PDB file of C-alpha atoms in Angstrom:
ATOM      1  CA  MET A  10     -11.428 -44.688-104.501  1.00  0.00           C
ATOM      2  CA  THR A  11     -12.036 -44.542-100.764  1.00  0.00           C
ATOM      3  CA  LEU A  12     -12.890 -47.491 -98.597  1.00  0.00           C
ATOM      4  CA  GLY A  13     -16.174 -47.585 -96.744  1.00  0.00           C
ATOM      5  CA  ARG A  14     -16.792 -48.598 -93.166  1.00  0.00           C
ATOM      6  CA  ASP A  15     -16.546 -52.315 -93.995  1.00  0.00           C
ATOM      7  CA  GLY A  16     -13.271 -51.888 -95.856  1.00  0.00           C
ATOM      8  CA  ILE A  17     -11.719 -49.937 -93.008  1.00  0.00           C
ATOM      9  CA  ALA A  18     -12.876 -52.534 -90.465  1.00  0.00           C
ATOM     10  CA  GLY A  19     -11.447 -55.254 -92.713  1.00  0.00           C
ATOM     11  CA  LEU A  20      -8.094 -53.465 -92.899  1.00  0.00           C
ATOM     12  CA  VAL A  21      -7.951 -53.068 -89.118  1.00  0.00           C
ATOM     13  CA  CYS A  22      -8.834 -56.733 -88.536  1.00  0.00           C
ATOM     14  CA  LEU A  23      -6.336 -57.834 -91.190  1.00  0.00           C
ATOM     15  CA  ALA A  24      -3.557 -55.802 -89.564  1.00  0.00           C
ATOM     16  CA  ILE A  25      -4.402 -57.222 -86.119  1.00  0.00           C
ATOM     17  CA  SER A  26      -4.524 -60.803 -87.382  1.00  0.00           C
ATOM     18  CA  ILE A  27      -1.197 -60.478 -89.230  1.00  0.00           C
ATOM     19  CA  TRP A  28       0.430 -58.886 -86.181  1.00  0.00           C
ATOM     20  CA  LEU A  29      -0.829 -61.672 -83.908  1.00  0.00           C
ATOM     21  CA  LEU A  30       0.175 -64.346 -86.444  1.00  0.00           C
ATOM     22  CA  VAL A  31       3.712 -62.960 -86.391  1.00  0.00           C
ATOM     23  CA  LEU A  32       3.658 -63.119 -82.589  1.00  0.00           C
ATOM     24  CA  THR A  33       2.746 -66.825 -82.721  1.00  0.00           C
ATOM     25  CA  LEU A  34       6.094 -67.477 -84.411  1.00  0.00           C
ATOM     26  CA  SER A  35       7.790 -66.852 -81.056  1.00  0.00           C
ATOM     27  CA  LEU A  36       5.755 -69.519 -79.243  1.00  0.00           C
ATOM     28  CA  PRO A  37       7.870 -72.461 -78.136  1.00  0.00           C
ATOM     29  CA  PRO A  38       7.537 -75.709 -80.090  1.00  0.00           C
ATOM     30  CA  ALA A  39       5.557 -78.589 -78.653  1.00  0.00           C
ATOM     31  CA  VAL A  40       7.428 -81.095 -76.553  1.00  0.00           C
ATOM     32  CA  MET A  41       4.869 -83.846 -75.961  1.00  0.00           C
ATOM     33  CA  VAL A  42       2.151 -83.222 -78.544  1.00  0.00           C
ATOM     34  CA  PRO A  43       2.518 -83.107 -82.320  1.00  0.00           C
ATOM     35  CA  ILE A  44       0.744 -79.814 -83.040  1.00  0.00           C
ATOM     36  CA  GLY A  45       2.047 -77.387 -80.425  1.00  0.00           C
ATOM     37  CA  PRO A  46       0.587 -74.336 -78.702  1.00  0.00           C
ATOM     38  CA  ALA A  47       0.572 -72.132 -81.814  1.00  0.00           C
ATOM     39  CA  PHE A  48      -1.614 -74.460 -83.901  1.00  0.00           C
ATOM     40  CA  TYR A  49      -5.094 -73.283 -82.855  1.00  0.00           C
ATOM     41  CA  PRO A  50      -4.266 -69.558 -82.623  1.00  0.00           C
ATOM     42  CA  ARG A  51      -2.839 -69.756 -86.134  1.00  0.00           C
ATOM     43  CA  ILE A  52      -6.025 -71.380 -87.423  1.00  0.00           C
ATOM     44  CA  VAL A  53      -8.233 -68.732 -85.814  1.00  0.00           C
ATOM     45  CA  LEU A  54      -5.991 -65.846 -86.900  1.00  0.00           C
ATOM     46  CA  GLY A  55      -5.681 -67.269 -90.409  1.00  0.00           C
ATOM     47  CA  LEU A  56      -9.471 -67.411 -90.694  1.00  0.00           C
ATOM     48  CA  MET A  57      -9.699 -63.881 -89.313  1.00  0.00           C
ATOM     49  CA  ALA A  58      -7.227 -62.688 -91.961  1.00  0.00           C
ATOM     50  CA  LEU A  59      -9.132 -64.521 -94.713  1.00  0.00           C
ATOM     51  CA  PHE A  60     -12.479 -63.032 -93.671  1.00  0.00           C
ATOM     52  CA  SER A  61     -10.866 -59.592 -93.416  1.00  0.00           C
ATOM     53  CA  VAL A  62      -9.615 -59.875 -96.997  1.00  0.00           C
ATOM     54  CA  ILE A  63     -13.095 -60.953 -98.120  1.00  0.00           C
ATOM     55  CA  LEU A  64     -14.617 -57.949 -96.312  1.00  0.00           C
ATOM     56  CA  ILE A  65     -12.141 -55.582 -97.978  1.00  0.00           C
ATOM     57  CA  ALA A  66     -12.775 -57.142-101.408  1.00  0.00           C
ATOM     58  CA  ASN A  67     -16.552 -56.823-100.993  1.00  0.00           C
ATOM     59  CA  ASP A  68     -16.178 -53.175-100.035  1.00  0.00           C
ATOM     60  CA  VAL A  69     -13.922 -52.466-103.033  1.00  0.00           C
ATOM     61  CA  LEU A  70     -16.340 -54.254-105.395  1.00  0.00           C
ATOM     62  CA  ALA A  71     -19.273 -52.283-103.982  1.00  0.00           C
ATOM     63  CA  ALA A  72     -17.331 -49.044-104.519  1.00  0.00           C
ATOM     64  CA  LEU A  73     -16.569 -50.058-108.102  1.00  0.00           C
ATOM     65  CA  ARG A  74     -20.267 -50.816-108.707  1.00  0.00           C
ATOM     66  CA  ARG A  75     -21.213 -47.421-107.306  1.00  0.00           C
ATOM     67  CA  ARG A  76     -18.631 -45.777-109.559  1.00  0.00           C
ATOM     68  CA  ALA A  77     -20.040 -47.642-112.602  1.00  0.00           C
ATOM     69  CA  VAL A  78     -23.472 -46.059-111.963  1.00  0.00           C
ATOM     70  CA  ALA A  79     -22.272 -42.693-113.237  1.00  0.00           C
ATOM     71  CA  PRO A  80     -18.624 -42.899-114.399  1.00  0.00           C
ATOM     72  CA  GLU A  81     -18.628 -39.530-116.190  1.00  0.00           C
ATOM     73  CA  LEU A  82     -19.781 -37.578-113.139  1.00  0.00           C
ATOM     74  CA  PRO A  83     -17.459 -36.119-110.496  1.00  0.00           C
ATOM     75  CA  PRO A  84     -17.352 -38.048-107.170  1.00  0.00           C
ATOM     76  CA  ALA A  85     -19.824 -35.744-105.390  1.00  0.00           C
ATOM     77  CA  ALA A  86     -22.329 -36.097-108.233  1.00  0.00           C
ATOM     78  CA  GLN A  87     -21.770 -39.872-108.265  1.00  0.00           C
ATOM     79  CA  ALA A  88     -22.743 -40.004-104.609  1.00  0.00           C
ATOM     80  CA  ARG A  89     -25.899 -37.984-105.301  1.00  0.00           C
ATOM     81  CA  ALA A  90     -26.717 -40.229-108.284  1.00  0.00           C
ATOM     82  CA  ALA A  91     -26.243 -43.351-106.196  1.00  0.00           C
ATOM     83  CA  VAL A  92     -28.674 -41.961-103.624  1.00  0.00           C
ATOM     84  CA  ALA A  93     -31.160 -40.856-106.272  1.00  0.00           C
ATOM     85  CA  ALA A  94     -31.157 -44.173-108.180  1.00  0.00           C
ATOM     86  CA  PRO A  95     -30.120 -46.922-105.780  1.00  0.00           C
ATOM     87  CA  THR A  96     -28.929 -50.251-107.100  1.00  0.00           C
ATOM     88  CA  ALA A  97     -30.427 -53.486-105.796  1.00  0.00           C
ATOM     89  CA  GLU A  98     -27.598 -53.684-103.257  1.00  0.00           C
ATOM     90  CA  ALA A  99     -28.187 -50.116-102.124  1.00  0.00           C
ATOM     91  CA  ALA A 100     -31.935 -50.752-101.915  1.00  0.00           C
ATOM     92  CA  ALA A 101     -31.334 -53.764 -99.694  1.00  0.00           C
ATOM     93  CA  ALA A 102     -28.995 -51.700 -97.528  1.00  0.00           C
ATOM     94  CA  ALA A 103     -31.576 -48.917 -97.332  1.00  0.00           C
ATOM     95  CA  GLU A 104     -34.118 -51.359 -95.910  1.00  0.00           C
ATOM     96  CA  SER A 105     -31.962 -51.977 -92.880  1.00  0.00           C
ATOM     97  CA  SER A 106     -31.170 -49.398 -90.279  1.00  0.00           C
ATOM     98  CA  PRO A 107     -27.611 -48.209 -89.466  1.00  0.00           C
ATOM     99  CA  ASN A 108     -27.266 -50.804 -86.703  1.00  0.00           C
ATOM    100  CA  GLY A 109     -27.973 -53.675 -89.110  1.00  0.00           C
ATOM    101  CA  VAL A 110     -31.517 -54.405 -87.956  1.00  0.00           C
ATOM    102  CA  GLN A 111     -34.004 -55.000 -90.758  1.00  0.00           C
ATOM    103  CA  ALA A 112     -36.705 -52.384 -91.245  1.00  0.00           C
ATOM    104  CA  GLY A 113     -39.786 -53.220 -89.208  1.00  0.00           C
ATOM    105  CA  HIS A 114     -37.832 -55.289 -86.676  1.00  0.00           C
ATOM    106  CA  LYS A 115     -36.824 -53.872 -83.340  1.00  0.00           C
ATOM    107  CA  PRO A 116     -33.564 -54.950 -81.749  1.00  0.00           C
ATOM    108  CA  ASN A 117     -34.069 -57.402 -78.900  1.00  0.00           C
ATOM    109  CA  TYR A 118     -31.872 -55.842 -76.218  1.00  0.00           C
ATOM    110  CA  PRO A 119     -33.544 -57.744 -73.350  1.00  0.00           C
ATOM    111  CA  LEU A 120     -32.551 -61.015 -75.040  1.00  0.00           C
ATOM    112  CA  VAL A 121     -28.924 -59.855 -75.265  1.00  0.00           C
ATOM    113  CA  LEU A 122     -29.033 -58.826 -71.611  1.00  0.00           C
ATOM    114  CA  ALA A 123     -30.565 -62.187 -70.636  1.00  0.00           C
ATOM    115  CA  THR A 124     -27.739 -63.999 -72.449  1.00  0.00           C
ATOM    116  CA  PHE A 125     -25.124 -61.988 -70.551  1.00  0.00           C
ATOM    117  CA  VAL A 126     -26.917 -62.633 -67.259  1.00  0.00           C
ATOM    118  CA  LEU A 127     -27.051 -66.375 -67.959  1.00  0.00           C
ATOM    119  CA  PHE A 128     -23.365 -66.388 -68.816  1.00  0.00           C
ATOM    120  CA  GLY A 129     -22.625 -64.519 -65.575  1.00  0.00           C
ATOM    121  CA  ILE A 130     -24.592 -67.135 -63.620  1.00  0.00           C
ATOM    122  CA  TYR A 131     -22.687 -69.863 -65.476  1.00  0.00           C
ATOM    123  CA  VAL A 132     -19.375 -68.326 -64.399  1.00  0.00           C
ATOM    124  CA  LEU A 133     -20.615 -68.042 -60.796  1.00  0.00           C
ATOM    125  CA  ILE A 134     -21.820 -71.658 -60.504  1.00  0.00           C
ATOM    126  CA  LEU A 135     -18.802 -73.144 -62.298  1.00  0.00           C
ATOM    127  CA  PRO A 136     -16.624 -73.476 -59.161  1.00  0.00           C
ATOM    128  CA  TYR A 137     -19.459 -75.136 -57.215  1.00  0.00           C
ATOM    129  CA  LEU A 138     -20.972 -77.508 -59.802  1.00  0.00           C
ATOM    130  CA  GLY A 139     -17.952 -78.048 -62.038  1.00  0.00           C
ATOM    131  CA  PHE A 140     -17.520 -77.691 -65.773  1.00  0.00           C
ATOM    132  CA  ARG A 141     -19.664 -80.618 -66.897  1.00  0.00           C
ATOM    133  CA  ILE A 142     -22.839 -79.840 -64.943  1.00  0.00           C
ATOM    134  CA  SER A 143     -22.503 -76.049 -65.311  1.00  0.00           C
ATOM    135  CA  THR A 144     -21.978 -76.261 -69.070  1.00  0.00           C
ATOM    136  CA  PHE A 145     -24.913 -78.631 -69.511  1.00  0.00           C
ATOM    137  CA  LEU A 146     -27.183 -76.314 -67.470  1.00  0.00           C
ATOM    138  CA  PHE A 147     -25.970 -73.187 -69.283  1.00  0.00           C
ATOM    139  CA  VAL A 148     -26.594 -74.609 -72.759  1.00  0.00           C
ATOM    140  CA  PHE A 149     -29.881 -76.192 -71.642  1.00  0.00           C
ATOM    141  CA  VAL A 150     -31.228 -72.900 -70.212  1.00  0.00           C
ATOM    142  CA  LEU A 151     -29.823 -70.633 -72.928  1.00  0.00           C
ATOM    143  CA  GLN A 152     -31.657 -72.369 -75.777  1.00  0.00           C
ATOM    144  CA  PRO A 153     -35.204 -71.811 -74.405  1.00  0.00           C
ATOM    145  CA  THR A 154     -34.173 -68.270 -73.509  1.00  0.00           C
ATOM    146  CA  LEU A 155     -33.360 -67.607 -77.152  1.00  0.00           C
ATOM    147  CA  GLU A 156     -36.377 -69.456 -78.566  1.00  0.00           C
ATOM    148  CA  TRP A 157     -38.963 -71.255 -76.465  1.00  0.00           C
ATOM    149  CA  PRO A 158     -39.505 -74.907 -77.511  1.00  0.00           C
ATOM    150  CA  ARG A 159     -43.149 -75.483 -78.469  1.00  0.00           C
ATOM    151  CA  SER A 160     -43.236 -79.273 -78.307  1.00  0.00           C
ATOM    152  CA  TRP A 161     -41.792 -82.107 -76.274  1.00  0.00           C
ATOM    153  CA  GLN A 162     -39.671 -83.089 -79.292  1.00  0.00           C
ATOM    154  CA  ARG A 163     -38.065 -79.647 -79.187  1.00  0.00           C
ATOM    155  CA  TRP A 164     -37.379 -80.076 -75.462  1.00  0.00           C
ATOM    156  CA  LEU A 165     -35.673 -83.379 -76.249  1.00  0.00           C
ATOM    157  CA  LEU A 166     -33.617 -81.590 -78.899  1.00  0.00           C
ATOM    158  CA  VAL A 167     -32.654 -78.898 -76.356  1.00  0.00           C
ATOM    159  CA  ALA A 168     -31.486 -81.610 -73.930  1.00  0.00           C
ATOM    160  CA  ALA A 169     -29.628 -83.484 -76.676  1.00  0.00           C
ATOM    161  CA  ILE A 170     -27.830 -80.329 -77.831  1.00  0.00           C
ATOM    162  CA  ALA A 171     -26.865 -79.462 -74.247  1.00  0.00           C
ATOM    163  CA  LEU A 172     -25.545 -82.979 -73.659  1.00  0.00           C
ATOM    164  CA  ALA A 173     -23.690 -83.119 -77.001  1.00  0.00           C
ATOM    165  CA  THR A 174     -22.124 -79.690 -76.398  1.00  0.00           C
ATOM    166  CA  THR A 175     -20.927 -80.729 -72.947  1.00  0.00           C
ATOM    167  CA  ILE A 176     -19.512 -84.051 -74.188  1.00  0.00           C
ATOM    168  CA  ALA A 177     -17.790 -82.366 -77.148  1.00  0.00           C
ATOM    169  CA  CYS A 178     -16.201 -79.723 -74.908  1.00  0.00           C
ATOM    170  CA  VAL A 179     -15.008 -82.308 -72.376  1.00  0.00           C
ATOM    171  CA  PHE A 180     -13.598 -84.495 -75.141  1.00  0.00           C
ATOM    172  CA  ALA A 181     -11.908 -81.602 -76.968  1.00  0.00           C
ATOM    173  CA  PHE A 182     -10.359 -79.978 -73.924  1.00  0.00           C
ATOM    174  CA  GLU A 183      -9.822 -82.699 -71.362  1.00  0.00           C
ATOM    175  CA  ASP A 184      -9.198 -85.766 -73.508  1.00  0.00           C
ATOM    176  CA  TYR A 185      -7.649 -84.293 -76.663  1.00  0.00           C
ATOM    177  CA  LEU A 186      -5.851 -81.150 -75.446  1.00  0.00           C
ATOM    178  CA  SER A 187      -5.220 -82.408 -71.880  1.00  0.00           C
ATOM    179  CA  VAL A 188      -6.627 -79.249 -70.301  1.00  0.00           C
ATOM    180  CA  LEU A 189      -7.853 -79.741 -66.758  1.00  0.00           C
ATOM    181  CA  LEU A 190     -11.434 -78.542 -66.544  1.00  0.00           C
ATOM    182  CA  PRO A 191     -12.767 -77.078 -63.289  1.00  0.00           C
ATOM    183  CA  ARG A 192     -14.143 -79.593 -60.804  1.00  0.00           C
ATOM    184  CA  GLY A 193     -17.040 -78.523 -58.599  1.00  0.00           C
ATOM    185  CA  THR A 194     -16.572 -78.231 -54.855  1.00  0.00           C
ATOM    186  CA  LEU A 195     -20.108 -79.549 -54.342  1.00  0.00           C
ATOM    187  CA  THR A 196     -20.106 -82.290 -56.976  1.00  0.00           C
ATOM    188  CA  GLY A 197     -16.467 -83.266 -57.479  1.00  0.00           C
ATOM    189  CA  MET A 198     -17.143 -83.429 -61.246  1.00  0.00           C
TER     190      MET A 198
END
């Protein structure tokens, strides 16, 4: 049995996550805080390893299902049989194009470009306005860029999400992790 594209990607990501997890063992222990500098990387890398294993398992199960379609046929004939009589999973995969976009839907490249441009502007204004104001503005502008609010209640939700995101980031980094966030030269915040 050969792995498909997903299985190979899962193996690569699993190898990278295990390698980086091993590297976190050499990080020095924490002196003043209980969790230490390796805590969060280990969480992220552990999740990456878990999702990689799930991706590999899904690819192996899909290969086994394809093999069960015509077990008495040689592998080349199995592939032709799978194409000739697709399973429900293969039919769903056939509806989407190779880049993962559903049939009938065009990819929205201008929206991706707009997101990168907004992030670039965020990085440029960060030294002048500071983390708090820049983050609030970035999140506030990004949401209508992705989907335009059609009512004043939605605009209030956009503002609330931007404010909550900014407060959560400030609390997590500055108050909890004691990371100094950039202060703006124009605002001092």
